[in-house]
């Protein structure tokens, strides 16, 4: 590939990459937070809390992510609630992926053997201590592989933000395609590789966490 | 109810005839769905008393112990621990289900060791034993550590403090579980077939530890077991249960030498 071409593309691709990472990271944090919160709430002994969490999961798991994104960015302002493009993106992605993550959290908690709850209760730990000190640390190890998948899905889905004018990696590649239509092979190969590198980073972090958290246990 | 206990005269620590029961089941029934598995149990344990509960599998022994540990709620009847109702509270002259706060307070008197150990796999041995003293009893790190080491020494595992449970043998795991329960200093402890999941050659070390604890005396012990020699040696009293009822009870010498009921006779024949 022509090095001067690379020099011309690099600034735009870099800016796009930064935006993609920003959206993915922020959305990931929101999604994980919602996933853990509502995943635990799904197992609450209070019907109302369980119900609210259930409705959240059903609702946001079942809607089109792109339409949700449009709705947050274009429809909410009509109700007087305005978001910057990046906030709208983080909210939409967070809500949608949080709903999927919620199921992962819930099923990982349920997969911790019943005897762990019982031993914790026999030692007179409070319900919150049982959850946060005994059950959740064990559930997290089970969660990591599916959460890793989910975060990679999220990363790839961030390319939708180009529809609400956010200049992410996909958006920038479209701009460049307009100017360099003779080099689309090189261009999109590079973009594919960049996404691949980003998702590899996610997997790397997940693996490291998994190794650290399961140290000595198996 | 708690006041009446204190008004009476102090009792002998280890089960004198005058001692008030530490545990009392009053016509306790338990059903799972439509299936009634305990049909009205009346049972008393004196402070410090060691009772062995024997009987065929499926007769409701585990359920009996789990109700004392507050893991299963009786369908009817009441359980008293140390003179207070366990699962109930009095409200305006009526018995209502106890609050979580009441259960929490009552649980400080009760401990349990499980058939499958249930150690916390993400914590080293020492943390398994210090976790509850720190978080439940509010002991300082040093106090909890000291107490935990003392208990682990008692079960012969003071050299395994910094090891994860996965690296231990079954017998060692169960001894850690015993230390973990003991460190809370309960007044009564349930041992539910604690050697049933062990390889035969590891049973002895666990039973030895339990015998030593029994000799110390002050803690009442409910030993649900299939080890008849162990029951005979350790128990002050043996309870034979079958089909959700107590069929026969008495001192081990009588019960094992002269079983009255046909059920117990055939059960003992099968065990030997
Ligand atoms: N959680 C449960 N749900 C339904 N049935 C149960 C449950 N726990 C125990 N049982 C039933 O209750 C009966 C007594 O069980 P258990 O107390 O475990 O007996 P044991 O310990 O003497 O073998 C058995 O028939 C068992 O299948
Ligand atoms: Mg049993």
XYZ file of C-alpha atoms and ligand atoms in Angstrom:
518
model
C 0.000 0.000 0.000
C 1.067 3.487 -0.820
C 2.545 5.083 2.355
C 1.430 8.599 1.389
C -2.144 7.313 1.206
C -1.793 5.983 4.733
C -0.499 9.365 5.918
C -3.526 11.022 4.391
C -5.992 8.589 6.001
C -4.377 8.296 9.383
C -5.678 11.513 11.009
C -9.307 10.858 10.072
C -9.161 7.174 10.941
C -7.514 8.026 14.249
C -10.243 10.509 15.107
C -12.861 7.956 14.166
C -11.147 5.309 16.234
C -11.092 7.568 19.273
C -14.814 8.249 18.937
C -15.570 4.543 18.529
C -13.543 3.690 21.620
C -15.234 6.476 23.556
C -18.733 5.368 22.640
C -17.921 1.698 23.220
C -16.254 2.293 26.602
C -18.941 4.592 27.970
C -21.760 2.411 26.659
C -20.014 -0.654 28.046
C -19.794 0.886 31.501
C -23.463 1.896 31.457
C -24.504 -1.498 30.097
C -22.515 -3.390 32.733
C -23.878 -1.209 35.492
C -27.471 -1.754 34.331
C -26.799 -5.458 33.795
C -25.521 -6.038 37.337
C -28.155 -3.808 38.914
C -31.135 -5.304 37.103
C -29.678 -8.818 37.114
C -29.603 -8.709 40.918
C -33.019 -7.034 41.056
C -34.477 -9.890 39.012
C -33.693 -12.104 42.020
C -35.035 -9.743 44.675
C -37.533 -11.118 47.148
C -39.749 -8.122 46.454
C -42.158 -8.644 43.612
C -42.219 -4.981 42.610
C -38.433 -4.779 42.193
C -38.398 -8.053 40.256
C -41.221 -6.763 38.088
C -39.519 -3.496 37.222
C -36.297 -5.280 36.301
C -38.217 -7.799 34.231
C -40.069 -5.099 32.300
C -36.779 -3.321 31.645
C -35.184 -6.459 30.226
C -38.162 -7.379 28.069
C -38.558 -3.856 26.757
C -34.994 -2.976 25.869
C -34.003 -6.407 24.683
C -36.889 -6.459 22.279
C -36.464 -3.181 20.436
C -34.359 -2.402 17.393
C -31.148 -0.778 18.527
C -31.085 1.624 15.587
C -34.671 2.721 16.164
C -33.935 3.130 19.866
C -30.966 5.288 18.954
C -33.142 7.434 16.686
C -35.800 7.626 19.338
C -33.408 8.885 22.013
C -31.689 11.330 19.651
C -34.562 12.585 17.504
C -37.791 11.926 19.453
C -36.892 12.790 23.021
C -36.000 16.395 22.107
C -39.630 16.791 21.047
C -40.486 16.050 24.670
C -37.976 18.651 25.784
C -35.212 16.158 26.648
C -32.136 16.814 24.578
C -28.953 14.830 24.389
C -25.696 15.347 22.630
C -25.096 12.690 20.014
C -22.616 10.866 22.218
C -24.916 10.888 25.264
C -27.780 9.627 23.143
C -25.589 6.840 21.806
C -24.328 5.835 25.265
C -27.871 5.828 26.628
C -29.311 3.750 23.790
C -26.455 1.241 23.737
C -26.305 1.072 27.501
C -30.033 0.369 27.815
C -30.064 -2.216 25.040
C -26.912 -4.129 25.983
C -27.675 -3.768 29.682
C -30.853 -5.747 29.067
C -28.926 -8.587 27.435
C -26.269 -8.425 30.141
C -28.953 -8.564 32.811
C -29.870 -12.061 31.696
C -26.227 -13.109 31.838
C -25.815 -11.729 35.357
C -29.017 -13.338 36.536
C -28.244 -16.773 35.144
C -24.648 -16.659 36.424
C -25.896 -15.889 39.920
C -28.405 -18.723 39.692
C -25.618 -21.048 38.554
C -23.735 -20.629 41.841
C -24.537 -23.781 43.833
C -27.363 -23.460 46.352
C -25.033 -24.718 49.065
C -23.090 -21.457 48.865
C -26.188 -19.452 49.796
C -26.951 -21.892 52.563
C -23.472 -21.843 54.036
C -23.507 -18.047 53.969
C -26.875 -17.977 55.705
C -25.749 -20.541 58.282
C -22.874 -18.185 59.132
C -25.481 -15.482 59.633
C -24.273 -13.193 56.866
C -26.943 -10.658 55.881
C -28.674 -10.959 52.508
C -26.500 -8.178 51.079
C -23.307 -9.765 52.435
C -24.351 -13.121 51.004
C -24.826 -11.566 47.594
C -21.829 -9.269 47.418
C -19.235 -11.223 49.379
C -20.091 -14.833 48.594
C -22.278 -15.233 45.525
C -21.361 -12.400 43.191
C -17.581 -13.004 43.276
C -18.258 -16.568 42.158
C -20.845 -15.532 39.605
C -18.468 -12.993 38.031
C -16.101 -15.752 36.961
C -18.986 -17.462 35.154
C -20.140 -14.185 33.642
C -16.875 -13.181 32.035
C -16.967 -15.282 28.844
C -20.548 -14.322 27.871
C -19.965 -10.709 28.930
C -16.865 -10.689 26.725
C -19.044 -11.739 23.776
C -21.591 -9.107 24.633
C -18.992 -6.343 24.762
C -17.644 -7.373 21.369
C -21.192 -7.249 19.998
C -21.536 -3.797 21.494
C -18.283 -2.614 19.962
C -19.377 -3.733 16.534
C -22.826 -2.196 16.976
C -21.310 1.210 17.715
C -20.931 1.669 13.958
C -24.631 2.579 14.043
C -23.756 5.935 15.616
C -22.729 7.212 12.215
C -26.504 7.480 11.596
C -26.819 10.154 14.254
C -23.901 12.198 12.911
C -21.236 10.881 15.264
C -17.930 10.684 13.406
C -16.815 7.227 14.477
C -14.523 4.849 12.629
C -17.268 3.691 10.269
C -18.339 7.257 9.575
C -14.779 8.336 8.742
C -14.280 5.373 6.448
C -17.381 6.413 4.537
C -15.967 9.922 4.134
C -12.682 8.518 2.885
C -14.467 6.181 0.514
C -15.974 9.237 -1.174
C -12.560 10.725 -1.774
C -10.576 7.574 -2.544
C -13.031 5.334 -4.353
C -10.144 3.695 -6.174
C -8.735 2.352 -2.891
C -11.755 0.850 -1.178
C -10.041 -2.523 -0.746
C -7.173 -1.055 1.252
C -9.485 1.295 3.107
C -12.000 -1.221 4.371
C -9.340 -3.823 5.026
C -7.694 -1.363 7.379
C -11.003 -0.542 9.039
C -11.807 -4.225 9.494
C -8.412 -4.772 11.062
C -8.913 -1.829 13.396
C -12.231 -3.256 14.652
C -10.559 -6.612 15.038
C -7.781 -5.097 17.139
C -10.304 -3.335 19.350
C -12.305 -6.503 19.950
C -9.094 -8.398 20.665
C -8.352 -5.833 23.365
C -11.729 -6.570 24.966
C -11.046 -10.291 24.908
C -7.593 -9.732 26.354
C -9.005 -7.787 29.287
C -11.668 -10.440 29.866
C -9.074 -13.209 29.824
C -6.803 -11.379 32.233
C -9.693 -10.762 34.598
C -10.772 -14.364 34.357
C -7.316 -15.597 35.147
C -6.922 -13.196 38.043
C -10.321 -13.949 39.560
C -10.082 -17.702 39.283
C -6.533 -17.852 40.651
C -6.069 -20.903 42.847
C -9.695 -21.912 42.732
C -9.779 -24.653 40.178
C -40.498 -15.916 76.571
C -36.911 -14.889 77.007
C -37.555 -13.408 80.422
C -38.850 -16.658 81.881
C -35.551 -18.266 81.036
C -33.521 -15.839 83.055
C -35.830 -16.063 86.067
C -35.183 -19.732 86.536
C -32.143 -20.918 88.383
C -28.933 -21.436 86.480
C -28.528 -24.889 85.081
C -25.674 -27.293 84.714
C -23.761 -26.709 81.519
C -23.812 -30.237 80.252
C -27.318 -31.505 80.336
C -28.300 -31.957 83.960
C -31.897 -33.068 84.398
C -32.998 -29.593 85.495
C -31.488 -27.772 82.530
C -33.886 -25.951 80.233
C -33.820 -27.248 76.704
C -31.542 -25.420 74.295
C -33.693 -26.735 71.451
C -37.313 -27.780 71.527
C -39.438 -28.934 68.606
C -43.155 -28.661 69.365
C -45.311 -30.786 67.081
C -43.352 -29.648 64.036
C -44.694 -30.633 60.646
C -43.115 -29.994 57.302
C -44.523 -30.421 53.831
C -42.970 -29.868 50.438
C -45.947 -29.089 48.243
C -48.468 -31.837 48.900
C -45.902 -34.176 50.401
C -45.718 -34.105 54.188
C -42.246 -35.319 55.131
C -42.350 -34.665 58.891
C -45.576 -35.535 60.672
C -45.336 -33.821 64.034
C -41.943 -33.954 65.670
C -41.492 -33.393 69.390
C -37.882 -33.294 70.427
C -35.814 -31.637 73.110
C -32.100 -31.112 73.432
C -30.529 -30.071 76.702
C -27.672 -27.577 76.674
C -24.496 -29.353 75.718
C -26.323 -32.532 74.851
C -25.101 -34.640 71.954
C -27.875 -36.369 70.092
C -27.424 -38.667 67.146
C -30.197 -38.876 64.584
C -30.275 -42.081 62.634
C -32.744 -43.520 60.187
C -33.220 -44.568 56.612
C -32.549 -42.099 53.864
C -35.542 -39.979 52.959
C -36.954 -40.130 56.481
C -36.598 -36.389 57.014
C -33.379 -36.114 59.051
C -31.858 -33.390 56.910
C -35.105 -31.449 56.872
C -35.202 -31.598 60.674
C -31.719 -30.077 60.905
C -32.329 -27.516 58.189
C -35.366 -26.177 60.018
C -33.173 -25.544 63.061
C -30.614 -23.740 60.878
C -33.507 -21.636 59.496
C -32.970 -23.035 56.015
C -36.459 -24.561 55.887
C -39.533 -23.094 57.491
C -41.825 -25.467 59.417
C -45.269 -25.842 57.899
C -46.786 -25.962 61.382
C -45.642 -26.251 64.974
C -42.913 -24.245 66.650
C -39.230 -24.571 67.390
C -37.668 -22.952 70.437
C -33.992 -22.210 70.764
C -32.567 -21.138 74.098
C -36.065 -20.393 75.378
C -37.179 -18.259 72.458
C -39.293 -19.075 69.454
C -37.158 -19.479 66.369
C -39.520 -19.046 63.438
C -42.215 -17.018 65.190
C -42.750 -13.831 67.153
C -45.651 -12.806 69.332
C -47.661 -9.889 68.021
C -50.778 -8.863 69.930
C -51.167 -12.292 71.500
C -50.817 -14.090 68.195
C -47.880 -15.930 66.683
C -46.646 -14.389 63.463
C -43.733 -15.262 61.235
C -40.488 -13.948 62.651
C -38.838 -10.951 61.021
C -35.482 -11.253 59.298
C -34.007 -9.301 62.224
C -35.309 -11.873 64.701
C -33.974 -14.767 62.624
C -30.640 -12.998 62.374
C -30.425 -12.670 66.143
C -31.473 -16.287 66.704
C -28.953 -17.608 64.175
C -26.084 -16.407 66.344
C -26.877 -19.425 68.555
C -26.993 -21.984 65.761
C -24.393 -23.427 63.418
C -24.351 -26.110 60.773
C -21.873 -28.321 58.931
C -23.073 -29.646 55.598
C -22.630 -32.942 53.811
C -20.927 -31.246 50.877
C -18.764 -28.801 52.914
C -19.907 -25.725 50.973
C -16.619 -23.937 51.532
C -16.294 -20.622 49.718
C -14.061 -21.508 46.754
C -12.950 -17.932 46.087
C -11.490 -17.500 49.558
C -8.410 -19.028 51.078
C -8.908 -21.272 54.084
C -8.202 -18.500 56.570
C -10.708 -16.138 54.930
C -13.324 -18.861 54.920
C -13.004 -18.905 58.679
C -12.527 -15.169 59.369
C -15.236 -13.857 57.047
C -18.221 -14.336 59.362
C -16.455 -13.304 62.592
C -15.438 -10.084 60.896
C -18.634 -9.263 59.036
C -21.208 -10.730 61.414
C -19.611 -10.475 64.848
C -17.741 -7.311 63.933
C -14.387 -8.554 65.220
C -11.249 -6.704 64.186
C -9.007 -8.284 61.608
C -6.528 -9.371 64.283
C -9.141 -10.774 66.647
C -10.838 -12.694 63.862
C -7.516 -14.023 62.641
C -6.534 -15.155 66.111
C -9.830 -16.933 66.677
C -9.720 -18.526 63.253
C -6.197 -19.832 63.707
C -7.183 -21.268 67.053
C -10.065 -23.150 65.430
C -7.967 -24.323 62.502
C -5.406 -25.610 64.963
C -8.154 -27.484 66.746
C -9.070 -29.276 63.495
C -5.395 -29.829 62.679
C -5.120 -27.479 59.718
C -3.061 -24.562 61.006
C -0.579 -25.190 58.184
C -3.235 -24.664 55.473
C -4.202 -21.048 56.166
C -3.125 -19.678 52.808
C -4.422 -22.455 50.624
C -7.541 -22.377 48.474
C -10.145 -25.042 49.288
C -9.668 -26.668 45.882
C -6.222 -27.787 46.999
C -7.552 -29.704 50.007
C -8.722 -33.296 50.359
C -12.362 -33.918 51.222
C -11.493 -34.617 54.829
C -9.516 -31.405 55.089
C -12.334 -29.441 53.479
C -14.822 -30.773 55.972
C -12.484 -29.923 58.849
C -12.241 -26.349 57.567
C -16.040 -26.265 57.384
C -16.186 -27.416 60.996
C -13.727 -24.698 62.038
C -15.732 -22.129 60.092
C -18.906 -23.057 61.980
C -17.185 -23.389 65.375
C -15.547 -19.990 65.200
C -19.002 -18.395 65.550
C -19.380 -20.147 68.935
C -22.930 -21.392 68.478
C -24.829 -22.998 71.353
C -26.095 -25.771 69.141
C -24.656 -27.158 65.952
C -26.158 -29.410 63.306
C -23.855 -31.932 61.620
C -25.696 -33.313 58.598
C -24.020 -36.515 57.451
C -20.713 -34.724 57.366
C -18.763 -37.823 56.330
C -21.149 -39.179 53.703
C -19.460 -37.410 50.813
C -15.962 -38.513 51.848
C -13.790 -41.304 50.573
C -13.823 -44.063 53.213
C -10.195 -43.500 54.212
C -10.930 -39.843 55.060
C -13.927 -40.465 57.290
C -11.864 -41.217 60.365
C -10.015 -37.901 60.568
C -13.277 -35.957 60.475
C -14.999 -38.129 63.058
C -11.945 -37.767 65.329
C -12.236 -33.995 65.186
C -15.938 -34.148 65.995
C -15.309 -36.469 68.917
C -12.788 -34.032 70.348
C -15.232 -31.165 70.018
C -17.891 -33.284 71.681
C -15.572 -33.902 74.621
C -15.217 -30.181 75.235
C -18.848 -30.353 76.160
C -20.476 -26.956 76.234
C -21.983 -26.965 72.737
C -25.086 -29.029 72.000
C -24.697 -31.167 68.876
C -27.245 -32.712 66.558
C -25.353 -35.431 64.748
C -27.251 -36.754 61.755
C -25.233 -39.791 60.782
C -24.984 -43.212 59.241
C -21.912 -44.070 61.304
C -23.388 -46.272 64.005
C -20.142 -46.797 65.942
C -19.599 -43.080 65.997
C -23.161 -42.449 67.201
C -22.751 -45.018 69.937
C -19.492 -43.503 71.099
C -20.353 -39.811 71.013
C -24.085 -39.445 71.540
C -25.775 -39.026 74.899
C -29.001 -40.027 73.220
C -29.921 -41.583 69.911
C -33.063 -40.739 67.955
C -34.279 -43.190 65.363
C -36.572 -41.622 62.811
C -38.435 -43.210 59.944
C -41.057 -41.902 57.553
C -41.175 -38.474 59.135
C -41.702 -39.639 62.702
C -39.492 -40.359 65.692
C -39.888 -44.076 66.134
C -37.582 -44.726 69.053
C -35.161 -42.828 71.229
C -32.903 -43.522 74.152
C -29.317 -43.834 75.311
C -27.103 -45.529 72.732
C -26.530 -48.575 74.893
C -30.263 -49.315 75.114
C -31.144 -48.345 71.587
C -28.422 -50.332 69.921
C -28.476 -53.337 72.255
C -32.218 -53.679 72.717
C -34.072 -52.052 69.848
C -37.796 -52.342 70.549
C -39.425 -51.574 67.244
C -39.328 -53.865 64.270
C -38.312 -50.872 62.119
C -35.203 -50.164 64.157
C -34.269 -53.830 64.379
C -34.323 -54.236 60.634
C -32.583 -50.886 60.125
C -29.723 -51.917 62.424
C -29.462 -55.292 60.726
C -29.055 -53.551 57.393
C -26.452 -51.155 58.758
C -24.224 -53.982 59.970
N -36.605 -28.983 48.880
C -37.351 -30.102 48.783
N -38.388 -30.172 47.927
C -39.151 -31.277 47.836
N -38.968 -32.376 48.559
C -37.950 -32.389 49.436
C -37.089 -31.263 49.594
N -36.163 -31.549 50.534
C -36.437 -32.811 50.934
N -37.499 -33.311 50.284
C -38.107 -34.643 50.493
O -38.339 -34.787 51.878
C -38.080 -36.111 52.289
C -37.080 -36.094 53.423
O -35.828 -35.660 52.928
P -34.563 -35.464 53.832
O -34.921 -34.575 54.958
O -33.458 -35.044 52.963
O -34.331 -36.936 54.375
P -33.004 -37.618 54.926
O -32.023 -36.533 55.257
O -33.457 -38.376 56.116
O -32.507 -38.517 53.859
C -37.593 -36.865 51.067
O -38.681 -37.572 50.524
C -37.165 -35.761 50.127
O -37.345 -36.151 48.788
Mg -30.063 -36.253 54.536
